[in-house]
Amino acid sequence: MLGLGWAWAGDGNAFRDDLSGEDRERVAEVTAPAAVFDKAERFERRQAGAATSTKRVNANAFSHPSENLDFEGRQKFLLGNGLFRKDWVSSPSSTLASDGLGPLFNARSCQACHIKDGRGHPLAGHDDNAVSMLVRLSIPPTEEEEARIAEGFLAAAPDPVYSNQLQDMAVAGLPAEGRVRIDYEEMKIALAGGETATLRKPVLAITDPGYGPFHTGLMLSARIAPPMIGLGLLDAIHDADILAREDPDDADGDGISGRANRVRDHKGELKIGRFGWKAIQPSVKEQSAHAFLGDMGLSTPLLPQHFGECTEAQDACRAMPHGAQAHLGAEEVPGDLLDLVAFYSENLAVPARRKEGSPEVLAGKKAFYEAGCVSCHTPKYVTRRDAAEAAHRFQLIWPYTDLLLHDMGDGLADDRPEANADGREWRTPPLWGIGLSRTIHGEAAFLHDGRARTLLEAVLWHGGEAQGARERVVDMEPAERAALIRFLESL
């Protein structure tokens, strides 16, 4: 626990040191779970507080800035947007400040993975590439690596040749590391009321290895790009509000045992992991730097390797020219550019709720609560009064996540530990904006590897700690189940 910065009450529980006693009572009142479902709660429509976007809903709905940004903030947002969309090229090139891509990479720009700032999708077929989806790699750790993982210094033991992530593209003159292949096995699920759902179980493989055989103990995990909205507000949730929901030993006996992933930032300080499918990154800036390195092979002040993820076994890769230019700084992505991309990512607005007061949506909200979904998908928070960005301070937000790791059962297990998350655990993803996923991009899919084609399929894949909630959804009458989906679509 040393190194994590929050205050402690006399009873040993963490408490919010950014609030007065009066504020804490006020926050507890407004974040209490809903008790009546005959009308929308106050402020529920603006699910990201004053930062909520109220612009017209269309394919650009995830690309607007927080509505409470000041003029200077909007200018920074626009500059960050340009960098987020920028296509990087290999070195040497005739461009200035745009070269350094790779040598191994998954995409040429941030936007290529986060399509219109929304979620990615799995491959459409064997001939498709995996631009908006990546595959993490690791092998069983040594005793020394196990100790470093436990202390938060290492997320996983990398493959000695292919490192932590498969890069399925490379600059001219180098082979890519391989190609991703996914096949599906279909399963029928009988639902109450005579309905049937069909789930597809992915079978993941890597073909055409470019640098020799993989380690015999190689573990794979496919991940689609997550949506970018509301990240700064998630960063502004107080640590104590996350830790208050931890119950690693299920002491209350409700079958839910969430726990925070604890990771080190680039300075070596222990933090709560909030971002990534297994919560291995503590901040938007750290997440951005790792994406620059792993996805595009670009160095930043946080991760200054110009050759990206090329290992010592890939000597030709390490010998390729890089894009750092002395007159711009020591890295391919200088610190001020990384800051702009992080600022943009922190301020992509969450769209306002739709139809939050309609009878069917309210019935679905009631079903969501009664099924126990809120045990992990925590509806509400009030963000820190002392958040780094003024636009994120003291906002009532509705992200529907506890940011904790939960055992999601055999069906969703990737059997690949990462940081302190085991092979069955995943971070509860935020649900805000999930109803607009297909509006943003028609191919968007759900869950960590995009196996779920619909929200109902995503619910039916829940297992482990969520098995009880999943069974209650299976047993619902068709109208109640349909209302539950309408509620999710309204978020």
Short mmCIF file of C-alpha atoms in Angstrom, two decimals:
data_model
loop_
_atom_site.label_atom_id
_atom_site.label_comp_id
_atom_site.label_asym_id
_atom_site.label_seq_id
_atom_site.Cartn_x
_atom_site.Cartn_y
_atom_site.Cartn_z
CA MET A 1 0.00 0.00 0.00
CA LEU A 2 2.93 2.34 0.52
CA GLY A 3 3.11 5.09 -2.01
CA LEU A 4 -0.64 5.35 -2.64
CA GLY A 5 -1.82 8.77 -1.57
CA TRP A 6 -5.14 9.02 0.24
CA ALA A 7 -6.26 9.82 3.74
CA TRP A 8 -7.36 7.32 6.34
CA ALA A 9 -10.18 7.55 8.85
CA GLY A 10 -9.81 6.28 12.39
CA ASP A 11 -11.62 3.04 11.48
CA GLY A 12 -8.96 2.21 8.87
CA ASN A 13 -11.11 3.11 5.85
CA ALA A 14 -9.91 5.51 3.19
CA PHE A 15 -11.85 8.77 2.97
CA ARG A 16 -11.96 11.74 0.65
CA ASP A 17 -9.47 14.31 1.82
CA ASP A 18 -10.62 16.80 -0.86
CA LEU A 19 -14.00 17.36 0.82
CA SER A 20 -15.23 18.98 3.99
CA GLY A 21 -17.45 16.96 6.30
CA GLU A 22 -20.48 18.83 4.96
CA ASP A 23 -19.41 18.08 1.38
CA ARG A 24 -18.99 14.38 2.15
CA GLU A 25 -22.58 14.19 3.43
CA ARG A 26 -23.81 15.99 0.35
CA VAL A 27 -21.88 13.70 -1.98
CA ALA A 28 -23.14 10.58 -0.18
CA GLU A 29 -26.70 11.81 -0.66
CA VAL A 30 -26.47 12.49 -4.41
CA THR A 31 -24.54 9.30 -5.18
CA ALA A 32 -26.89 6.99 -3.26
CA PRO A 33 -28.32 4.24 -5.51
CA ALA A 34 -31.70 4.93 -7.07
CA ALA A 35 -34.63 3.77 -4.95
CA VAL A 36 -37.58 4.68 -7.18
CA PHE A 37 -37.90 4.11 -10.90
CA ASP A 38 -41.01 6.01 -11.96
CA LYS A 39 -39.04 9.01 -13.22
CA ALA A 40 -35.49 9.94 -14.15
CA GLU A 41 -33.19 11.08 -11.36
CA ARG A 42 -32.19 14.70 -11.09
CA PHE A 43 -29.28 15.57 -13.43
CA GLU A 44 -29.34 12.04 -14.90
CA ARG A 45 -29.50 13.35 -18.46
CA ARG A 46 -26.13 15.11 -18.10
CA GLN A 47 -24.25 11.91 -17.35
CA ALA A 48 -20.84 13.63 -17.43
CA GLY A 49 -21.96 16.65 -15.38
CA ALA A 50 -21.19 20.04 -16.87
CA ALA A 51 -18.75 18.35 -19.28
CA THR A 52 -21.61 16.48 -21.01
CA SER A 53 -22.04 17.08 -24.73
CA THR A 54 -25.54 18.11 -25.73
CA LYS A 55 -24.77 18.35 -29.43
CA ARG A 56 -26.81 16.47 -32.00
CA VAL A 57 -26.33 12.72 -31.92
CA ASN A 58 -24.68 11.40 -35.07
CA ALA A 59 -21.46 9.61 -36.08
CA ASN A 60 -19.40 12.48 -34.58
CA ALA A 61 -21.08 12.27 -31.17
CA PHE A 62 -17.91 11.01 -29.41
CA SER A 63 -15.65 13.67 -30.92
CA HIS A 64 -16.84 16.83 -29.17
CA PRO A 65 -14.93 18.59 -26.37
CA SER A 66 -16.17 18.81 -22.79
CA GLU A 67 -18.83 21.55 -22.83
CA ASN A 68 -17.34 23.29 -19.80
CA LEU A 69 -13.86 23.79 -21.33
CA ASP A 70 -12.76 27.41 -21.40
CA PHE A 71 -11.39 29.10 -24.54
CA GLU A 72 -7.81 28.08 -23.84
CA GLY A 73 -8.90 24.52 -23.19
CA ARG A 74 -10.77 24.37 -26.50
CA GLN A 75 -7.68 25.54 -28.34
CA LYS A 76 -5.59 22.81 -26.68
CA PHE A 77 -8.31 20.28 -27.52
CA LEU A 78 -8.18 21.22 -31.21
CA LEU A 79 -4.39 20.94 -31.30
CA GLY A 80 -4.60 17.55 -29.58
CA ASN A 81 -7.26 16.46 -32.07
CA GLY A 82 -4.89 17.18 -34.94
CA LEU A 83 -2.18 15.05 -33.35
CA PHE A 84 -4.65 12.26 -32.54
CA ARG A 85 -5.61 12.09 -36.23
CA LYS A 86 -2.08 12.53 -37.57
CA ASP A 87 -0.64 9.77 -39.77
CA TRP A 88 2.95 8.97 -38.78
CA VAL A 89 5.44 7.82 -41.43
CA SER A 90 8.64 5.80 -41.34
CA SER A 91 12.10 7.41 -41.16
CA PRO A 92 13.75 8.96 -43.01
CA SER A 93 11.14 11.03 -44.78
CA SER A 94 10.72 14.51 -46.21
CA THR A 95 8.18 15.45 -43.53
CA LEU A 96 9.13 17.30 -40.38
CA ALA A 97 7.97 16.01 -37.00
CA SER A 98 5.86 13.20 -38.45
CA ASP A 99 8.41 10.45 -38.96
CA GLY A 100 9.52 7.68 -36.67
CA LEU A 101 6.69 5.18 -37.22
CA GLY A 102 7.67 1.68 -36.14
CA PRO A 103 9.82 -0.05 -37.19
CA LEU A 104 7.10 -2.49 -35.99
CA PHE A 105 3.60 -1.14 -35.49
CA ASN A 106 -0.14 -1.82 -35.42
CA ALA A 107 -1.45 1.49 -36.76
CA ARG A 108 -0.24 4.78 -38.24
CA SER A 109 -2.42 7.03 -36.06
CA CYS A 110 -4.40 7.00 -32.80
CA GLN A 111 -7.62 7.54 -34.74
CA ALA A 112 -7.03 4.38 -36.82
CA CYS A 113 -7.65 2.25 -33.73
CA HIS A 114 -10.17 4.46 -31.91
CA ILE A 115 -12.47 4.88 -34.89
CA LYS A 116 -14.12 8.30 -34.63
CA ASP A 117 -13.01 8.20 -30.96
CA GLY A 118 -15.16 5.13 -30.38
CA ARG A 119 -14.49 1.45 -29.92
CA GLY A 120 -12.79 -0.92 -32.32
CA HIS A 121 -13.90 -4.24 -33.72
CA PRO A 122 -12.43 -7.69 -34.39
CA LEU A 123 -11.32 -8.88 -37.80
CA ALA A 124 -14.11 -9.26 -40.33
CA GLY A 125 -12.48 -12.36 -41.86
CA HIS A 126 -9.20 -14.14 -42.46
CA ASP A 127 -8.14 -11.56 -45.05
CA ASP A 128 -8.85 -8.59 -42.78
CA ASN A 129 -6.13 -6.90 -40.71
CA ALA A 130 -6.32 -6.12 -37.00
CA VAL A 131 -5.92 -2.33 -36.99
CA SER A 132 -8.51 -1.57 -34.27
CA MET A 133 -7.66 -4.69 -32.31
CA LEU A 134 -4.33 -5.87 -30.91
CA VAL A 135 -2.99 -9.05 -29.34
CA ARG A 136 -1.04 -8.97 -26.08
CA LEU A 137 1.70 -11.57 -25.58
CA SER A 138 3.45 -12.98 -22.53
CA ILE A 139 5.02 -16.13 -21.16
CA PRO A 140 5.07 -17.68 -17.68
CA PRO A 141 7.23 -15.39 -15.50
CA THR A 142 10.44 -16.38 -13.78
CA GLU A 143 10.63 -16.10 -10.00
CA GLU A 144 12.34 -12.72 -10.33
CA GLU A 145 9.70 -11.50 -12.80
CA GLU A 146 6.93 -12.71 -10.48
CA ALA A 147 8.36 -10.52 -7.72
CA ARG A 148 8.51 -7.49 -10.04
CA ILE A 149 4.91 -8.10 -11.14
CA ALA A 150 3.74 -8.35 -7.52
CA GLU A 151 5.48 -5.06 -6.72
CA GLY A 152 3.83 -3.33 -9.70
CA PHE A 153 7.02 -2.77 -11.71
CA LEU A 154 6.18 -5.23 -14.51
CA ALA A 155 2.83 -6.03 -16.11
CA ALA A 156 3.76 -9.43 -17.56
CA ALA A 157 6.79 -11.48 -18.68
CA PRO A 158 7.36 -10.64 -22.36
CA ASP A 159 8.06 -13.18 -25.10
CA PRO A 160 11.89 -13.02 -25.48
CA VAL A 161 11.58 -12.41 -29.25
CA TYR A 162 8.15 -10.82 -29.80
CA SER A 163 7.90 -8.83 -26.53
CA ASN A 164 4.52 -7.75 -25.07
CA GLN A 165 2.39 -7.11 -28.13
CA LEU A 166 2.11 -8.55 -31.61
CA GLN A 167 2.83 -5.90 -34.26
CA ASP A 168 1.25 -7.09 -37.48
CA MET A 169 2.74 -4.31 -39.62
CA ALA A 170 6.32 -3.15 -40.25
CA VAL A 171 8.20 -0.51 -42.23
CA ALA A 172 9.64 -1.38 -45.64
CA GLY A 173 12.50 -3.86 -45.38
CA LEU A 174 11.28 -5.59 -42.23
CA PRO A 175 8.85 -8.49 -41.84
CA ALA A 176 5.81 -7.99 -39.63
CA GLU A 177 5.65 -10.17 -36.52
CA GLY A 178 2.70 -12.20 -37.76
CA ARG A 179 -0.96 -12.13 -38.68
CA VAL A 180 -3.94 -12.41 -36.36
CA ARG A 181 -6.53 -15.05 -37.14
CA ILE A 182 -9.85 -15.53 -35.36
CA ASP A 183 -12.35 -18.31 -35.90
CA TYR A 184 -15.65 -18.60 -34.07
CA GLU A 185 -17.64 -21.43 -32.53
CA GLU A 186 -21.36 -20.71 -32.13
CA MET A 187 -23.37 -21.53 -29.01
CA LYS A 188 -27.15 -21.37 -28.54
CA ILE A 189 -28.53 -19.95 -25.26
CA ALA A 190 -32.18 -20.60 -24.34
CA LEU A 191 -33.90 -17.62 -22.70
CA ALA A 192 -37.15 -17.49 -20.73
CA GLY A 193 -40.18 -16.76 -22.86
CA GLY A 194 -39.11 -19.02 -25.69
CA GLU A 195 -36.37 -16.76 -27.05
CA THR A 196 -32.92 -17.96 -28.11
CA ALA A 197 -29.63 -16.08 -28.37
CA THR A 198 -26.56 -17.15 -30.32
CA LEU A 199 -23.12 -16.40 -28.91
CA ARG A 200 -19.87 -16.75 -30.83
CA LYS A 201 -16.79 -17.98 -28.99
CA PRO A 202 -13.52 -16.75 -30.56
CA VAL A 203 -10.57 -19.05 -31.22
CA LEU A 204 -7.47 -16.86 -31.51
CA ALA A 205 -4.29 -17.82 -33.39
CA ILE A 206 -1.20 -16.12 -34.85
CA THR A 207 -0.03 -17.17 -38.31
CA ASP A 208 3.05 -16.32 -40.41
CA PRO A 209 5.48 -15.59 -37.54
CA GLY A 210 8.11 -13.22 -38.90
CA TYR A 211 10.89 -13.84 -36.38
CA GLY A 212 10.90 -17.57 -35.75
CA PRO A 213 8.81 -19.74 -33.47
CA PHE A 214 6.97 -18.32 -30.49
CA HIS A 215 7.85 -19.37 -26.95
CA THR A 216 6.24 -22.72 -26.10
CA GLY A 217 4.45 -21.14 -23.13
CA LEU A 218 3.12 -18.15 -25.09
CA MET A 219 -0.16 -16.67 -23.81
CA LEU A 220 -2.36 -14.53 -26.09
CA SER A 221 -5.06 -11.98 -25.34
CA ALA A 222 -6.97 -10.08 -28.02
CA ARG A 223 -8.19 -6.55 -27.15
CA ILE A 224 -10.28 -4.15 -29.23
CA ALA A 225 -9.68 -0.41 -28.86
CA PRO A 226 -11.98 1.04 -26.17
CA PRO A 227 -14.02 4.25 -26.61
CA MET A 228 -12.25 7.49 -25.64
CA ILE A 229 -15.08 9.47 -24.02
CA GLY A 230 -15.04 10.62 -20.39
CA LEU A 231 -11.48 9.50 -19.60
CA GLY A 232 -10.51 12.68 -17.73
CA LEU A 233 -13.54 12.33 -15.48
CA LEU A 234 -12.64 8.71 -14.68
CA ASP A 235 -9.17 9.99 -13.80
CA ALA A 236 -10.81 12.49 -11.45
CA ILE A 237 -12.68 9.88 -9.37
CA HIS A 238 -11.09 9.93 -5.92
CA ASP A 239 -9.01 6.89 -4.95
CA ALA A 240 -11.05 6.50 -1.77
CA ASP A 241 -14.28 6.10 -3.77
CA ILE A 242 -12.70 3.21 -5.69
CA LEU A 243 -11.17 1.56 -2.63
CA ALA A 244 -14.44 1.83 -0.70
CA ARG A 245 -15.90 -0.76 -3.08
CA GLU A 246 -13.05 -3.25 -2.80
CA ASP A 247 -13.96 -6.56 -1.18
CA PRO A 248 -11.19 -8.95 -2.26
CA ASP A 249 -12.26 -11.72 0.14
CA ASP A 250 -15.99 -11.17 -0.32
CA ALA A 251 -16.33 -10.32 3.34
CA ASP A 252 -19.96 -9.28 2.91
CA GLY A 253 -20.85 -12.61 1.29
CA ASP A 254 -22.65 -11.14 -1.73
CA GLY A 255 -20.51 -13.09 -4.21
CA ILE A 256 -18.81 -9.94 -5.52
CA SER A 257 -15.12 -9.48 -4.69
CA GLY A 258 -13.72 -6.56 -6.67
CA ARG A 259 -10.20 -5.34 -6.13
CA ALA A 260 -8.10 -2.52 -7.51
CA ASN A 261 -5.11 -3.23 -9.70
CA ARG A 262 -2.05 -1.52 -8.21
CA VAL A 263 0.61 -0.50 -10.70
CA ARG A 264 3.69 1.72 -10.92
CA ASP A 265 3.76 4.83 -13.05
CA HIS A 266 6.85 5.84 -15.05
CA LYS A 267 8.32 7.44 -11.92
CA GLY A 268 7.98 4.19 -9.98
CA GLU A 269 5.16 5.49 -7.78
CA LEU A 270 2.42 3.01 -6.83
CA LYS A 271 -1.01 4.02 -8.18
CA ILE A 272 -4.45 2.55 -8.73
CA GLY A 273 -4.78 1.20 -12.27
CA ARG A 274 -7.82 2.74 -13.98
CA PHE A 275 -7.32 2.36 -17.73
CA GLY A 276 -7.00 -0.59 -20.07
CA TRP A 277 -9.04 -3.79 -20.11
CA LYS A 278 -7.15 -5.06 -17.04
CA ALA A 279 -6.56 -1.66 -15.43
CA ILE A 280 -2.78 -1.70 -15.86
CA GLN A 281 -2.39 2.06 -16.53
CA PRO A 282 -2.86 4.67 -13.78
CA SER A 283 -3.51 7.76 -15.92
CA VAL A 284 -4.51 8.91 -19.38
CA LYS A 285 -1.01 10.24 -20.01
CA GLU A 286 0.60 6.90 -19.10
CA GLN A 287 -1.92 5.08 -21.28
CA SER A 288 -1.17 7.45 -24.17
CA ALA A 289 2.60 6.94 -23.89
CA HIS A 290 2.21 3.15 -23.91
CA ALA A 291 -0.07 3.37 -26.97
CA PHE A 292 2.50 5.50 -28.81
CA LEU A 293 5.20 2.92 -28.04
CA GLY A 294 3.32 -0.35 -28.45
CA ASP A 295 0.88 0.56 -31.23
CA MET A 296 3.01 2.91 -33.35
CA GLY A 297 6.61 2.36 -32.19
CA LEU A 298 7.07 6.02 -31.18
CA SER A 299 9.20 7.23 -28.29
CA THR A 300 7.98 9.74 -25.67
CA PRO A 301 9.66 11.21 -22.58
CA LEU A 302 7.87 8.55 -20.50
CA LEU A 303 9.02 5.65 -22.74
CA PRO A 304 12.04 6.86 -24.73
CA GLN A 305 12.82 3.75 -26.83
CA HIS A 306 12.99 4.97 -30.45
CA PHE A 307 12.75 1.40 -31.75
CA GLY A 308 9.42 0.78 -30.04
CA GLU A 309 8.95 -2.79 -28.87
CA CYS A 310 11.76 -4.31 -30.98
CA THR A 311 13.65 -6.79 -28.77
CA GLU A 312 17.35 -7.63 -28.71
CA ALA A 313 16.48 -10.71 -30.77
CA GLN A 314 15.19 -8.38 -33.53
CA ASP A 315 18.53 -6.69 -34.21
CA ALA A 316 17.63 -5.56 -37.75
CA CYS A 317 14.62 -3.76 -36.30
CA ARG A 318 16.74 -1.96 -33.72
CA ALA A 319 19.17 -0.85 -36.42
CA MET A 320 16.51 0.95 -38.48
CA PRO A 321 16.56 4.78 -38.54
CA HIS A 322 14.34 6.57 -36.04
CA GLY A 323 12.44 9.86 -36.17
CA ALA A 324 13.84 11.83 -33.24
CA GLN A 325 15.08 15.24 -34.43
CA ALA A 326 17.41 17.25 -32.25
CA HIS A 327 15.72 20.58 -32.98
CA LEU A 328 12.36 19.16 -31.76
CA GLY A 329 13.56 17.26 -28.71
CA ALA A 330 15.05 13.97 -27.64
CA GLU A 331 12.04 11.80 -28.56
CA GLU A 332 9.92 11.19 -31.64
CA VAL A 333 6.86 12.51 -29.73
CA PRO A 334 8.16 15.39 -27.58
CA GLY A 335 6.64 16.02 -24.17
CA ASP A 336 4.48 18.95 -25.24
CA LEU A 337 2.89 16.86 -28.00
CA LEU A 338 2.26 13.96 -25.62
CA ASP A 339 0.60 16.44 -23.24
CA LEU A 340 -1.69 17.70 -26.02
CA VAL A 341 -2.76 14.18 -27.00
CA ALA A 342 -3.40 13.34 -23.33
CA PHE A 343 -5.41 16.57 -22.91
CA TYR A 344 -7.51 15.76 -25.98
CA SER A 345 -8.11 12.23 -24.67
CA GLU A 346 -9.11 13.54 -21.25
CA ASN A 347 -11.68 15.93 -22.68
CA LEU A 348 -13.68 13.96 -25.22
CA ALA A 349 -17.19 14.57 -23.97
CA VAL A 350 -19.76 11.97 -23.02
CA PRO A 351 -23.03 12.57 -24.92
CA ALA A 352 -26.19 13.35 -22.97
CA ARG A 353 -28.61 10.52 -22.15
CA ARG A 354 -31.50 9.88 -24.55
CA LYS A 355 -35.04 8.96 -23.46
CA GLU A 356 -33.93 8.64 -19.83
CA GLY A 357 -37.47 9.36 -18.66
CA SER A 358 -39.35 7.02 -20.97
CA PRO A 359 -41.36 4.27 -19.22
CA GLU A 360 -39.51 1.45 -21.02
CA VAL A 361 -36.06 2.87 -20.18
CA LEU A 362 -37.06 3.37 -16.54
CA ALA A 363 -38.37 -0.22 -16.42
CA GLY A 364 -35.03 -1.35 -17.86
CA LYS A 365 -33.15 0.68 -15.25
CA LYS A 366 -35.19 -1.04 -12.53
CA ALA A 367 -34.38 -4.43 -14.08
CA PHE A 368 -30.67 -3.46 -14.20
CA TYR A 369 -30.71 -2.67 -10.48
CA GLU A 370 -32.77 -5.72 -9.50
CA ALA A 371 -30.54 -8.08 -11.48
CA GLY A 372 -27.58 -6.89 -9.43
CA CYS A 373 -25.68 -5.27 -12.29
CA VAL A 374 -24.97 -2.20 -10.13
CA SER A 375 -22.84 -4.35 -7.82
CA CYS A 376 -19.98 -3.75 -10.29
CA HIS A 377 -21.38 -1.12 -12.68
CA THR A 378 -21.51 1.59 -9.99
CA PRO A 379 -23.83 4.28 -11.36
CA LYS A 380 -22.64 7.57 -9.84
CA TYR A 381 -19.68 9.50 -8.45
CA VAL A 382 -18.80 13.09 -7.63
CA THR A 383 -15.31 13.81 -8.93
CA ARG A 384 -12.48 15.34 -6.92
CA ARG A 385 -12.69 19.00 -5.95
CA ASP A 386 -8.92 19.19 -6.55
CA ALA A 387 -8.81 17.41 -9.94
CA ALA A 388 -5.92 18.53 -12.16
CA GLU A 389 -8.25 20.02 -14.80
CA ALA A 390 -10.85 22.60 -13.82
CA ALA A 391 -13.40 21.07 -16.22
CA HIS A 392 -13.30 17.80 -14.25
CA ARG A 393 -13.68 19.19 -10.73
CA PHE A 394 -16.64 18.34 -8.48
CA GLN A 395 -18.91 16.96 -11.21
CA LEU A 396 -21.74 14.48 -10.63
CA ILE A 397 -21.04 11.79 -13.22
CA TRP A 398 -22.76 8.53 -14.20
CA PRO A 399 -20.12 6.18 -15.73
CA TYR A 400 -21.54 2.85 -14.43
CA THR A 401 -18.20 1.35 -13.39
CA ASP A 402 -16.33 0.64 -10.15
CA LEU A 403 -12.96 0.52 -12.01
CA LEU A 404 -12.20 -2.70 -10.09
CA LEU A 405 -11.10 -6.13 -11.27
CA HIS A 406 -13.67 -8.92 -11.16
CA ASP A 407 -13.58 -12.63 -11.93
CA MET A 408 -15.73 -12.90 -15.05
CA GLY A 409 -15.65 -16.68 -15.31
CA ASP A 410 -14.31 -19.28 -17.74
CA GLY A 411 -16.19 -17.95 -20.76
CA LEU A 412 -14.41 -14.59 -20.79
CA ALA A 413 -11.08 -15.79 -19.31
CA ASP A 414 -8.00 -15.17 -21.44
CA ASP A 415 -5.86 -17.20 -18.99
CA ARG A 416 -3.20 -14.50 -19.24
CA PRO A 417 -2.33 -12.63 -16.01
CA GLU A 418 -1.46 -8.96 -16.35
CA ALA A 419 -0.06 -6.89 -13.47
CA ASN A 420 -2.06 -8.14 -10.47
CA ALA A 421 -5.07 -9.22 -12.56
CA ASP A 422 -5.32 -12.95 -13.10
CA GLY A 423 -6.44 -14.71 -16.27
CA ARG A 424 -10.14 -14.57 -15.32
CA GLU A 425 -10.28 -10.95 -14.14
CA TRP A 426 -11.28 -7.85 -16.11
CA ARG A 427 -11.83 -4.26 -15.08
CA THR A 428 -15.50 -3.24 -15.07
CA PRO A 429 -15.80 -1.10 -18.22
CA PRO A 430 -17.73 2.19 -18.10
CA LEU A 431 -21.11 1.94 -19.79
CA TRP A 432 -21.71 5.60 -20.63
CA GLY A 433 -22.06 6.04 -24.37
CA ILE A 434 -22.43 2.28 -24.98
CA GLY A 435 -25.82 2.76 -26.61
CA LEU A 436 -24.25 4.92 -29.33
CA SER A 437 -21.46 2.50 -30.29
CA ARG A 438 -23.06 1.52 -33.59
CA THR A 439 -24.04 5.12 -34.32
CA ILE A 440 -20.37 6.07 -34.14
CA HIS A 441 -19.15 3.14 -36.21
CA GLY A 442 -21.35 0.43 -37.62
CA GLU A 443 -18.81 -2.34 -37.04
CA ALA A 444 -18.32 -1.61 -33.33
CA ALA A 445 -18.44 -4.66 -31.08
CA PHE A 446 -18.56 -5.34 -27.34
CA LEU A 447 -16.42 -6.96 -24.61
CA HIS A 448 -12.63 -6.99 -24.59
CA ASP A 449 -12.22 -8.92 -27.84
CA GLY A 450 -15.35 -7.73 -29.61
CA ARG A 451 -16.97 -11.17 -29.59
CA ALA A 452 -20.38 -9.74 -28.64
CA ARG A 453 -22.30 -8.34 -31.60
CA THR A 454 -25.14 -6.98 -29.48
CA LEU A 455 -25.59 -5.69 -25.94
CA LEU A 456 -27.65 -8.78 -25.06
CA GLU A 457 -24.79 -11.03 -26.19
CA ALA A 458 -22.42 -9.00 -24.01
CA VAL A 459 -24.67 -9.53 -20.98
CA LEU A 460 -24.97 -13.26 -21.65
CA TRP A 461 -21.16 -13.69 -21.69
CA HIS A 462 -20.99 -12.54 -18.06
CA GLY A 463 -19.94 -15.32 -15.67
CA GLY A 464 -17.91 -15.74 -12.49
CA GLU A 465 -18.97 -13.05 -10.03
CA ALA A 466 -21.60 -11.87 -12.52
CA GLN A 467 -23.15 -15.32 -13.03
CA GLY A 468 -26.08 -14.53 -10.73
CA ALA A 469 -26.90 -11.30 -12.56
CA ARG A 470 -26.60 -13.09 -15.89
CA GLU A 471 -29.01 -15.84 -14.80
CA ARG A 472 -31.55 -13.25 -13.67
CA VAL A 473 -31.43 -11.71 -17.16
CA VAL A 474 -31.88 -15.17 -18.75
CA ASP A 475 -34.94 -15.75 -16.54
CA MET A 476 -36.58 -12.38 -17.33
CA GLU A 477 -39.74 -12.21 -19.41
CA PRO A 478 -38.97 -10.98 -22.94
CA ALA A 479 -40.50 -7.53 -22.32
CA GLU A 480 -38.40 -6.97 -19.19
CA ARG A 481 -35.25 -8.13 -20.99
CA ALA A 482 -36.03 -5.82 -23.90
CA ALA A 483 -36.48 -2.92 -21.46
CA LEU A 484 -33.07 -3.69 -19.92
CA ILE A 485 -31.49 -3.37 -23.36
CA ARG A 486 -33.40 -0.10 -24.02
CA PHE A 487 -31.91 1.24 -20.77
CA LEU A 488 -28.38 0.33 -21.88
CA GLU A 489 -29.05 1.92 -25.26
CA SER A 490 -30.05 5.15 -23.51
CA LEU A 491 -26.66 5.51 -21.79
#
